Coordinates of C-alpha atoms in Angstrom, one line a residue:
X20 CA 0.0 0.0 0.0
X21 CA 1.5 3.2 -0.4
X22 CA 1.6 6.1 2.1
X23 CA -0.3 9.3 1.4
X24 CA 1.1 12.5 2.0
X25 CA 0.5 14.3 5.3
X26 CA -1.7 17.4 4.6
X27 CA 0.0 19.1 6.9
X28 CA 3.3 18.7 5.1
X29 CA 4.5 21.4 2.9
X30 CA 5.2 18.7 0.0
X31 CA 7.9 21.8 -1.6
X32 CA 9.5 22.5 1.7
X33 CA 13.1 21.3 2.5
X34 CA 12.8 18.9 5.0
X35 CA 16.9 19.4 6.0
X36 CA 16.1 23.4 6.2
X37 CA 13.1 23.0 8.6
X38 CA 15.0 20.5 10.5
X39 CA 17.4 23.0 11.6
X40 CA 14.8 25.4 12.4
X41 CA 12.8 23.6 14.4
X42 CA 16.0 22.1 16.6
X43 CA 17.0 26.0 16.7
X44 CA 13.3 26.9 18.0
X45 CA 13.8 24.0 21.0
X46 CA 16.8 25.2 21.9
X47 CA 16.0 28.5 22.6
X48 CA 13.0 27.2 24.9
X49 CA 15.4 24.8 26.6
X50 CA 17.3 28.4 27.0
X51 CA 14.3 30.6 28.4
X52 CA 12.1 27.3 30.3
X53 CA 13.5 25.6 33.1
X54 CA 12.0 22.7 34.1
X55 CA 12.0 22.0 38.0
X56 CA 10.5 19.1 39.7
X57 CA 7.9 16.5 38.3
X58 CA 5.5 19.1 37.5
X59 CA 6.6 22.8 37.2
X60 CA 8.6 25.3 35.2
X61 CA 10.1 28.5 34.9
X62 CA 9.8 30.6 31.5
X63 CA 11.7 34.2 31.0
X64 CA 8.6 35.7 29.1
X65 CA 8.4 39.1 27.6
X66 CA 8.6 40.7 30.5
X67 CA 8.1 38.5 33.8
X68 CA 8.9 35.4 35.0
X69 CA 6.1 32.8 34.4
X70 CA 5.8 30.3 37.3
X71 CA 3.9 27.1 36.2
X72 CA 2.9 25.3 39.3
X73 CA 0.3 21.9 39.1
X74 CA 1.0 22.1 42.7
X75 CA -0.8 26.0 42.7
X76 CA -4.1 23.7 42.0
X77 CA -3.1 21.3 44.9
X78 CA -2.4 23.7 47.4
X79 CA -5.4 26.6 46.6
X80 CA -7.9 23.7 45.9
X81 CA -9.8 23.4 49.3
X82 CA -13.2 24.2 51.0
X83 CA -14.5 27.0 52.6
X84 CA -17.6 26.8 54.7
X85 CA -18.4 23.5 53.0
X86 CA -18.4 25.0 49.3
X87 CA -15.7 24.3 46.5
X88 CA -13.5 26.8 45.9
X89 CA -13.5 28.1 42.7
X90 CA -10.7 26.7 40.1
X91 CA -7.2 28.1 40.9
X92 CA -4.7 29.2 38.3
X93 CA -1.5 27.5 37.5
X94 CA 0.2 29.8 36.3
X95 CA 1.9 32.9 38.4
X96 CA 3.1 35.8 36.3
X97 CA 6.1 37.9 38.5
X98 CA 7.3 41.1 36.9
X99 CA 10.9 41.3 36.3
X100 CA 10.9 44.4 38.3
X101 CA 9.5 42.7 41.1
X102 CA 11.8 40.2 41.2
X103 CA 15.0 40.5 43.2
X104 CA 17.3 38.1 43.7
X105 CA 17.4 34.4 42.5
X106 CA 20.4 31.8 43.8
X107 CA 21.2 27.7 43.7
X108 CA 21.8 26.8 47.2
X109 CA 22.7 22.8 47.0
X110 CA 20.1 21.2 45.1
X111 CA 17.4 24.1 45.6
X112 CA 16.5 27.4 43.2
X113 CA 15.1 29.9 44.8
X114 CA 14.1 33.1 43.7
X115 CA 13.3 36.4 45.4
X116 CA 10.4 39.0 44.8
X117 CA 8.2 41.9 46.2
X118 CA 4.8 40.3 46.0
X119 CA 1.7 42.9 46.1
X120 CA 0.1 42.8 49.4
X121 CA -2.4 45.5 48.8
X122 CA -2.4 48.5 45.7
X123 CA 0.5 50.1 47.5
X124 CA 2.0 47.3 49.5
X125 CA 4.7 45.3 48.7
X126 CA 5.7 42.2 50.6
X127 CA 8.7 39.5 50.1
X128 CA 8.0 36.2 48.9
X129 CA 9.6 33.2 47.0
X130 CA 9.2 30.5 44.9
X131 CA 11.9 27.2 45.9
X132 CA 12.4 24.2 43.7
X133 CA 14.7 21.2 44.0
X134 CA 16.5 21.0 40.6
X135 CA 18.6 17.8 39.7
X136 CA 22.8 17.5 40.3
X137 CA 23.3 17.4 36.6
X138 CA 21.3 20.3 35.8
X139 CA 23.3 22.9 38.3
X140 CA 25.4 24.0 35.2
X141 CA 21.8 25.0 33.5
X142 CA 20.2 26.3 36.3
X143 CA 23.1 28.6 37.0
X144 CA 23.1 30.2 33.5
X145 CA 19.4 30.1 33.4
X146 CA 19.8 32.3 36.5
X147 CA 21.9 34.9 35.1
X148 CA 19.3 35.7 32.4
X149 CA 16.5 36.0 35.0
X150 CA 19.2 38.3 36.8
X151 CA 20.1 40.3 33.6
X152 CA 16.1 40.7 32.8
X153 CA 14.9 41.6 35.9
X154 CA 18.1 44.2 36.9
X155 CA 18.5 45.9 33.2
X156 CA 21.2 48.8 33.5
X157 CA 20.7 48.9 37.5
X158 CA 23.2 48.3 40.0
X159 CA 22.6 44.9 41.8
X160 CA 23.8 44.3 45.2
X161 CA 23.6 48.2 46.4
X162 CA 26.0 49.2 49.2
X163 CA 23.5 51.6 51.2
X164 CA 24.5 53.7 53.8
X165 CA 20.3 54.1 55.5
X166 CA 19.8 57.4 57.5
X167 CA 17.1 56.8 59.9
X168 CA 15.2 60.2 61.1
X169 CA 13.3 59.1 64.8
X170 CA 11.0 61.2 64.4
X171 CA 10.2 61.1 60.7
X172 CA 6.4 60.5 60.0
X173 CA 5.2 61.2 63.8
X174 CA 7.3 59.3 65.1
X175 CA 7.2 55.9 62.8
X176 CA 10.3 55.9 60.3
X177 CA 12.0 53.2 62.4
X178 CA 8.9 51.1 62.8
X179 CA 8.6 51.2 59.1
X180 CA 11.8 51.0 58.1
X181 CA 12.4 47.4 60.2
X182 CA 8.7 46.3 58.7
X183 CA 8.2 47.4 55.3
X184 CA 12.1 48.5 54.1
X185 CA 14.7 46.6 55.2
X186 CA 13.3 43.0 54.5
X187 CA 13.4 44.2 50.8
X188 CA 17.1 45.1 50.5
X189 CA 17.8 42.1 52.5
X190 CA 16.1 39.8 49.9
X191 CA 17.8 41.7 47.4
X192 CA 21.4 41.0 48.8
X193 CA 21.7 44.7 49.4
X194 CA 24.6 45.7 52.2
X195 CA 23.5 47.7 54.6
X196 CA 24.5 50.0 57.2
X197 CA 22.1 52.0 59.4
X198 CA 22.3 55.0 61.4
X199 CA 20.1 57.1 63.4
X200 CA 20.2 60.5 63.1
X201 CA 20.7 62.6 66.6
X202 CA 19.6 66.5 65.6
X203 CA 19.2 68.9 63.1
X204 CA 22.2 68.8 61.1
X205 CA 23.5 65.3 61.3
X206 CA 23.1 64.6 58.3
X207 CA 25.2 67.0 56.8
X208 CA 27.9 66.1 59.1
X209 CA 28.0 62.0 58.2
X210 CA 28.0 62.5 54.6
X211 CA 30.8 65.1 54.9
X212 CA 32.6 62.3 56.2
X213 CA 31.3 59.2 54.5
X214 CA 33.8 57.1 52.7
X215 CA 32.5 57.7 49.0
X216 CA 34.6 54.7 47.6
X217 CA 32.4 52.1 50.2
X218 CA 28.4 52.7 49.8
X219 CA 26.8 53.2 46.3
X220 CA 23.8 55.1 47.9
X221 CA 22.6 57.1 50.8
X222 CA 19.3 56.7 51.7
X223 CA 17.1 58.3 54.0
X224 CA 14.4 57.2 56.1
X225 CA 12.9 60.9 56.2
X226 CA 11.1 63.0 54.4
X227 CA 12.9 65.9 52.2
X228 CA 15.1 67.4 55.2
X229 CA 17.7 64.6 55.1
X230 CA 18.2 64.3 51.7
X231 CA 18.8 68.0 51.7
X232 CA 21.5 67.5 54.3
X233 CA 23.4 64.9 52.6
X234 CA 24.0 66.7 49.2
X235 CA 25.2 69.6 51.6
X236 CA 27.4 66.7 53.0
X237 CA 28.9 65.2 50.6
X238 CA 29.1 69.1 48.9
X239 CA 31.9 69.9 51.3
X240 CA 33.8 67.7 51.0
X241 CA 37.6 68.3 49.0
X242 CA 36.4 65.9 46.0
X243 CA 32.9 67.1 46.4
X244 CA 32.3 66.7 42.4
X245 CA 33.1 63.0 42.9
X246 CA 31.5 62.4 45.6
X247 CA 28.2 63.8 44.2
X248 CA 28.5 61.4 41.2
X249 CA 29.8 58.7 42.9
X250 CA 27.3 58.3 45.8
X251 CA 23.1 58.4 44.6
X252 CA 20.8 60.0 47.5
X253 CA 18.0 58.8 47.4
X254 CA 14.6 58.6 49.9
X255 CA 12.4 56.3 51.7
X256 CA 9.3 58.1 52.5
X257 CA 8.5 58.2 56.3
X258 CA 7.8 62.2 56.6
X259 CA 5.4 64.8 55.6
X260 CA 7.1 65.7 52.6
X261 CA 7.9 62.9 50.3
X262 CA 8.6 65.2 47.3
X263 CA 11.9 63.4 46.4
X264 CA 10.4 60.0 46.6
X265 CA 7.4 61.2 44.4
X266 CA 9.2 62.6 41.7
X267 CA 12.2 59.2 41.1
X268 CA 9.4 56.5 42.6
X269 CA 5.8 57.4 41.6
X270 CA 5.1 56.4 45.7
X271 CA 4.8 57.3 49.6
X272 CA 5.0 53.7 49.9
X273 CA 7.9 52.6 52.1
X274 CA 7.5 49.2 50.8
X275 CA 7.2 50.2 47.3
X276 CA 9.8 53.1 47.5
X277 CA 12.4 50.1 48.7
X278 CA 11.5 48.0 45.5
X279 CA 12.5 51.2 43.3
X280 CA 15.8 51.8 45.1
X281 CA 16.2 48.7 44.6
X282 CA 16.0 48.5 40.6
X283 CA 16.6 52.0 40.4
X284 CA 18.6 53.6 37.7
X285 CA 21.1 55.8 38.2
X286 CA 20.1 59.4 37.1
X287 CA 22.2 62.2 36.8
X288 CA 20.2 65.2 39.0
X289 CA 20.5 69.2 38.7
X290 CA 21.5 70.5 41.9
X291 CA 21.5 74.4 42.8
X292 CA 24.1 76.8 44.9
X293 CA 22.4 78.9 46.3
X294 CA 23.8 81.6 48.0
X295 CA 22.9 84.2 51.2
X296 CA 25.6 86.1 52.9
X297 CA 28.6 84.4 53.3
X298 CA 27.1 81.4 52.9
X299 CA 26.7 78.4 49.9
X300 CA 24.5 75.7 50.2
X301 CA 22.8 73.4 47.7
X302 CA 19.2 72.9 46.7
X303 CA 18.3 70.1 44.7
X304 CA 14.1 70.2 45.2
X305 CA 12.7 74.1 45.1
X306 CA 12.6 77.1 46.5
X307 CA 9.9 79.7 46.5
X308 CA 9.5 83.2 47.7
X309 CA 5.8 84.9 48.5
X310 CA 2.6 82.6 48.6
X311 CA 4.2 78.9 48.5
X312 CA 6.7 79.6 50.9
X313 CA 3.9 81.3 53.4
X314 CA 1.3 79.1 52.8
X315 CA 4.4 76.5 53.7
X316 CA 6.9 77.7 56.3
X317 CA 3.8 80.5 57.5
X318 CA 1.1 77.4 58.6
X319 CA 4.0 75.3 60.4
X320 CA 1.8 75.8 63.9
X321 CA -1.2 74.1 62.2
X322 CA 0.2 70.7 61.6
X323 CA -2.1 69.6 63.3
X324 CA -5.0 70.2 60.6
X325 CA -2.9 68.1 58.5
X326 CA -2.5 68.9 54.9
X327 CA -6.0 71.5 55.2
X328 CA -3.8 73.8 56.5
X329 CA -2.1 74.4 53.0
X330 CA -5.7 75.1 51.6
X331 CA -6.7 76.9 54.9
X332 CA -3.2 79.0 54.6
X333 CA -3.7 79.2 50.7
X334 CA -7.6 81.0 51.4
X335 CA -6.2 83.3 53.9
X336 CA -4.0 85.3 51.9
X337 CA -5.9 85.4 49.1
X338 CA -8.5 87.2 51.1
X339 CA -6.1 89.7 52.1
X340 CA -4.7 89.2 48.0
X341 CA -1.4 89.6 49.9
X342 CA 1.8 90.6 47.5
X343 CA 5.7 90.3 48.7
X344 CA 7.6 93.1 46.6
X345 CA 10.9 92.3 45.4
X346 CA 13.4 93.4 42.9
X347 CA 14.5 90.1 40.2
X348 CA 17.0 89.3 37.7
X349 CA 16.7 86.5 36.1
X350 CA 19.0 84.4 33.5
X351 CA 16.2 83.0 31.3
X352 CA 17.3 79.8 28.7
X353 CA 13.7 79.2 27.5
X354 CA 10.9 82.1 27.6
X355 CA 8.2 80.8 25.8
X356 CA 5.4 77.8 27.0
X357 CA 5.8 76.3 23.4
X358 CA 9.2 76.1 23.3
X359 CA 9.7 74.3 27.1
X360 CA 6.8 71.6 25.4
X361 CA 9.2 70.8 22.8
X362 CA 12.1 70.9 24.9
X363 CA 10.4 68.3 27.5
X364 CA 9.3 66.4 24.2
X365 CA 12.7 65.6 22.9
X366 CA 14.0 65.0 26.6
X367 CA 11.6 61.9 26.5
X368 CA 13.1 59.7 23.6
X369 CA 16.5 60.3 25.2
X370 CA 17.4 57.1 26.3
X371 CA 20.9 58.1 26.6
X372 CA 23.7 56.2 29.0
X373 CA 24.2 57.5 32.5
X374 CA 27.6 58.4 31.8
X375 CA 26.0 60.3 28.5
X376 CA 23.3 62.3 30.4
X377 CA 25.6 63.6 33.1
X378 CA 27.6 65.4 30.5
X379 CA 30.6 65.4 28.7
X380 CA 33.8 66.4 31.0
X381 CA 34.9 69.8 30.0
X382 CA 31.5 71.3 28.9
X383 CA 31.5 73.8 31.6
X384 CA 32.6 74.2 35.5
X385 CA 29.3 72.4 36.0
X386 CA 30.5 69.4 34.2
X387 CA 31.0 66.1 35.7
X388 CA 34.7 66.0 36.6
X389 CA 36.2 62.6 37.9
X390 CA 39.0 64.5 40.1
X391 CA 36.8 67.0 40.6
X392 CA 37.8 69.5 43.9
X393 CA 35.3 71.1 45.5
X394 CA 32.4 72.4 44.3
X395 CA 32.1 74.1 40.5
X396 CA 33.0 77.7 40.2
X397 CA 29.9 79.9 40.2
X398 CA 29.6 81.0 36.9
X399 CA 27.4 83.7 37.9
X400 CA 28.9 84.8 41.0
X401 CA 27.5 85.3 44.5
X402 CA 24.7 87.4 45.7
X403 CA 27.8 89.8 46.9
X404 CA 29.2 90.0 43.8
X405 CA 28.1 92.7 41.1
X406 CA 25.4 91.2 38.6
X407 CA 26.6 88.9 35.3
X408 CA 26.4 91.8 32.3
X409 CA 23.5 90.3 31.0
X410 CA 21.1 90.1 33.9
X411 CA 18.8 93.4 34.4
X412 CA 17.4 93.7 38.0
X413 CA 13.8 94.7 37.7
X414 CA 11.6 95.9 40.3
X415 CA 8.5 93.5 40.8
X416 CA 6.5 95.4 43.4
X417 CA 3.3 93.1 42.9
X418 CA 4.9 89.6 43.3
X419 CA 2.7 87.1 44.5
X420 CA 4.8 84.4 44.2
X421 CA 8.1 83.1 43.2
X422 CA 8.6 79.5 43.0
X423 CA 11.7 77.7 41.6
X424 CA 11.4 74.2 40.8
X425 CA 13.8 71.4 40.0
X426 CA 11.5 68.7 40.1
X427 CA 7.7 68.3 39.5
X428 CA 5.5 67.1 42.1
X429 CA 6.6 69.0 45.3
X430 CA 3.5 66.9 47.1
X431 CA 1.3 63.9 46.4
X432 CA -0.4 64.9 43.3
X433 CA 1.1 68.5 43.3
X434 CA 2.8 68.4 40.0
X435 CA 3.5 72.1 40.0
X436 CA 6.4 72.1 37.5
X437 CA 4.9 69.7 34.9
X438 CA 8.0 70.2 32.5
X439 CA 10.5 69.8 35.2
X440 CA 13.4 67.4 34.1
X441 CA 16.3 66.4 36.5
X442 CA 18.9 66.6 34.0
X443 CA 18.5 69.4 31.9
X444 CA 20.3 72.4 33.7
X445 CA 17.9 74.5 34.1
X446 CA 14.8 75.3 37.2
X447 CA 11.7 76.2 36.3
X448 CA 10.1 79.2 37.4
X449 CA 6.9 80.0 38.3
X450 CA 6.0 83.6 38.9
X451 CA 2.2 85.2 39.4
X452 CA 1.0 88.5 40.2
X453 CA -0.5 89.1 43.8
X454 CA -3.1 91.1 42.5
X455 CA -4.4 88.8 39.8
X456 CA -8.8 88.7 40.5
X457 CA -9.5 85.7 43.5
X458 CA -11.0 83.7 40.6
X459 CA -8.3 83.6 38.5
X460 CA -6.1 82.7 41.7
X461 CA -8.4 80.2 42.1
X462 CA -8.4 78.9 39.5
X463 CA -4.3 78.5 39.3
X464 CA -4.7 76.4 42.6
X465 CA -7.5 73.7 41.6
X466 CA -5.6 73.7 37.9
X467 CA -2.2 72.2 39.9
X468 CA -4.9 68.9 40.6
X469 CA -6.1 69.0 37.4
X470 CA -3.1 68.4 35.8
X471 CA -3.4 72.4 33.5
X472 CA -1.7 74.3 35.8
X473 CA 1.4 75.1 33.0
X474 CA -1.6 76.1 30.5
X475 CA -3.4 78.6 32.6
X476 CA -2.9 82.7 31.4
X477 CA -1.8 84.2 34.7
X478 CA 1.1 81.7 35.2
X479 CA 4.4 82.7 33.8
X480 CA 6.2 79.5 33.5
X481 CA 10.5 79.8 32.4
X482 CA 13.4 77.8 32.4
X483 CA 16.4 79.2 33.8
X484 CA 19.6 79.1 34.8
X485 CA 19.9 81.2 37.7
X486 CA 18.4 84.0 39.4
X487 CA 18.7 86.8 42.1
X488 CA 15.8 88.1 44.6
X489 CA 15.8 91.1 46.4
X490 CA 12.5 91.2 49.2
X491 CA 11.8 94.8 50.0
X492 CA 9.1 96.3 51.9
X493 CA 9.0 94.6 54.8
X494 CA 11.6 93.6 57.5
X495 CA 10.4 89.7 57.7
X496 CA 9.2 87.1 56.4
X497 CA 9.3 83.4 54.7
X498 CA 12.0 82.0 51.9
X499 CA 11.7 78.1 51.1
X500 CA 14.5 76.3 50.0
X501 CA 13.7 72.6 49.5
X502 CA 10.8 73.6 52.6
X503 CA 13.5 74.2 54.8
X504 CA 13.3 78.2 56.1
X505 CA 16.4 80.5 55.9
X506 CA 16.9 84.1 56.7
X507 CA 14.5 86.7 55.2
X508 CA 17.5 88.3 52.6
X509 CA 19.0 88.6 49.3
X510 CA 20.1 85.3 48.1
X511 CA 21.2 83.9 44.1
X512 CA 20.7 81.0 42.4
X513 CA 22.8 79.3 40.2
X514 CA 22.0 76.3 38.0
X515 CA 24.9 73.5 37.6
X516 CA 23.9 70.1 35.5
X517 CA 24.2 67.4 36.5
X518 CA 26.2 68.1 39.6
X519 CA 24.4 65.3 42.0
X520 CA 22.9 61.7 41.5
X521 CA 19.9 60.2 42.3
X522 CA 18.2 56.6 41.6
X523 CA 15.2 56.6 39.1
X524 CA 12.3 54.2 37.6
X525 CA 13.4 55.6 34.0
X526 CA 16.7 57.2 34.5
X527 CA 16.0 60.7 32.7
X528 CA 12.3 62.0 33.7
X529 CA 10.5 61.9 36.5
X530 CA 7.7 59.7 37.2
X531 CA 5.3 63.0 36.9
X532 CA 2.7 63.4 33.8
X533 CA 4.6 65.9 32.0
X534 CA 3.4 68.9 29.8
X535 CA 4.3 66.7 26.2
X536 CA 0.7 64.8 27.4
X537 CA -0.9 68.0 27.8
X538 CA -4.5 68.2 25.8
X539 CA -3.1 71.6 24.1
X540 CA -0.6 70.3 22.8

């Protein structure tokens, strides 16, 4: 008898060609499954691990109250960027991952299977690819240096730091070294003294006061350049203001805020001198003269209304349509609303190394400088020194608020500067009139929410490089810099790129809806 064709044979097909495809097709399987005990496996997908488990049926197949549960899942789908470590002990695999506890809670867990002797040599590799997928172009095994404010968020930074932090960078092989801080200042004085060349990151259990101090730290010291590239600060949110944490991690989570450290990218960051008498310090968040700095610094003896009193403090002087006059020169690098929307546009597809966005050495004094001393030169000068040629001081006697920004949410859905980017060298400045009508003023405020803030006609919005304000008219009251107060006087700022580093979700914007998504554009 003879044998009839199969149908599904392609009769003109090369049998030798699909041979070859076919064994190359199984091979990369055996490369990306990796099959553990009698009846489960582990698959790299596209982009999470995919955990087949008969034994998920076994275990989640019982009775409740006498009925049948309904019919479990095999399958277990981890993210890569939840997963964060993964070893062969022995004759075990066992991998590592923040599991979802609740919409804003993360938790460890881990998966274990017993693999066979021969197979260690496949296991192994098969682990560095889940390690290489789930780590990208972030550091693994962080050297972290934790600052631990007591009396961060009421009183419960260590609480959640032991509960919701520290079992994360443990899981993730992190090294750690933690320290409480004592007082006002300490800080400054333990990254001034840190060893640069034996953490990778400072983090602070705080809200945006620490982190403050530790650029100031590790800005005095004699290789403060490379110290400020070298070492990332980063924060774990456990105060009031989270700001920092907001803008690299999308969260207030402590939890979730560990997992982004964690996998987070190294990011070049702006950082600001800013200088007041004899003084030099460095700003890396905002700083805001007139309403936001009252409505801030001015309410500080109603924490206990919570975050009303903003709104409360916000209603109060816009009664009274308060202004703050001031004289202002300002270096401006982009004037115009459409031009900062094309700016931030193009920032966006720049997927650029880390070594690329910094900078190339040589640039200018704000450069990234691997035997850098000290801090850059200020190109600009101080506030004592006479003004740069082309700056004009201009009187602004109706001023009703200044506001510098060098990232964009300065609170939980605040996203004040929606085209702020932490690499670009420039703030961005807000400035509006103090004697704009109530509605428009209005207006401005619920617009921040709303996402339109940057679109509405009685907000000047500019990128800069620096700046100088003069208060007049009145013998006290508030200046912000990064929400810490400083002495009602003169002060200059002065822009350099690049200067510090942070840790990021996407390593060159912040995790803010930015003006390129605007509906006007």
């Amino acid at each position: 008898m003879t044998a009839q064709p199969s149908l599904d044979v392609d009769p003109f097909e090369d049998p030798s060609i699909t041979s070859s495809i076919s064994q190359e097709q199984h091979d990369l399987q055996d490369e990306i499954t990796l099959t553990v005990g009698r009846n489960a496996s582990l698959t790299l997908g596209t982009d999470s691990l995919i955990v087949l488990d008969e034994g998920f049926n076994r275990r989640a197949a019982t009775k409740c109250c006498g009925l049948i549960a309904s019919k479990p899942k095999n399958t277990r789908a981890i993210p890569y960027f939840n997963v964060v470590w993964a070893e062969l002990s022995d004759l075990e695999i066992t991998i590592h991952y923040a599991h979802p506890t609740s919409k804003h809670v993360v938790a460890v867990a881990c998966v274990q299977y017993e693999v066979e002797k021969l197979e260690r040599p496949t296991v192994t590799a098969w682990i560095s690819k889940l390690l290489d997928r789930a780590y990208g172009e972030s550091q693994r095994q962080k050297r972290i240096k934790v600052l631990i404010n007591p009396f961060g968020g009421q009183g419960n930074a260590p609480k959640w730091y032991t509960r919701d932090i520290e079992p994360i960078f443990a899981a993730a092989q992190c090294e750690m070294d933690v320290e409480r801080t004592r007082f006002k200042g300490h800080a400054v004085e333990i990254a001034a003294n840190i060893d640069v060349d034996a953490y990778d990151v400072i983090a602070s259990c705080s809200g945006d006061g620490l982190p403050h101090e530790a650029f100031n730290g590790l800005g005095m010291k004699q290789d403060a350049r490379r110290a400020l590239a070298k070492v990332a600060v980063v924060q774990l949110p456990c105060g009031s203001g989270n700001a920092m944490s907001w803008n690299l991690n999308g969260t207030d989570s402590p939890s979730m805020a560990a997992l982004c450290i964690v996998k987070g990218i190294r990011t070049p960051l702006d950082l600001i001198s800013i200088t007041q008498g004899d003084k030099r310090t460095l700003s890396f968040c905002s700083q805001s003269v007139g309403m936001v700095a009252e409505v801030d610094l001015g309410t500080d003896h109603l924490r206990w209304m919570g975050d009303v009193r903003f709104t409360y403090g916000f209603f109060v002087r816009l009664l009274r349509q308060t202004i703050w006059p001031c004289d202002v020169a300002i270096k401006v690098e982009i004037a115009s609303k459409p031009e900062i929307r094309e700016h931030y546009r193009k920032e966006l597809s720049n997927h650029a190394s880390f070594k690329d966005r910094r900078g190339v050495e040589g640039d200018d004094d704000s450069s990234y400088d691997h035997n850098g001393k000290g801090l850059p030169i200020l190109r600009y000068g101080s506030i004592n020194d006479n003004l740069p040629q082309d700056w004009n001081l201009m009187p602004y006697n109706n001023m009703g608020n200044f506001y510098a920004g060098n990232m964009a949410y300065m609170a939980a859905d605040t996203n004040f500067f929606t085209a702020a980017l932490p690499n670009d060298g420039n703030l961005d400045l807000v400035t509006m009139d103090g004697d704009v009508s109530r509605i428009s003023a209005i207006q401005s405020l619920l617009a921040v929410d709303k996402g339109t803030f940057f679109d509405m006609p009685a907000v000047t919005y500019r990128k800069i490089s620096g700046y100088r304000i003069i208060p007049k008219g009145q013998k006290d009251g508030y200046i912000s810099i990064d929400g810490e107060r400083v002495p009602f006087e003169p002060y200059q700022a002065e822009v350099h790129r690049g200067l510090g580093t942070v840790l990021s979700r996407s390593g060159h914007i912040y995790e803010a809806k930015g003006v390129a998504y605007s509906d006007s554009a």
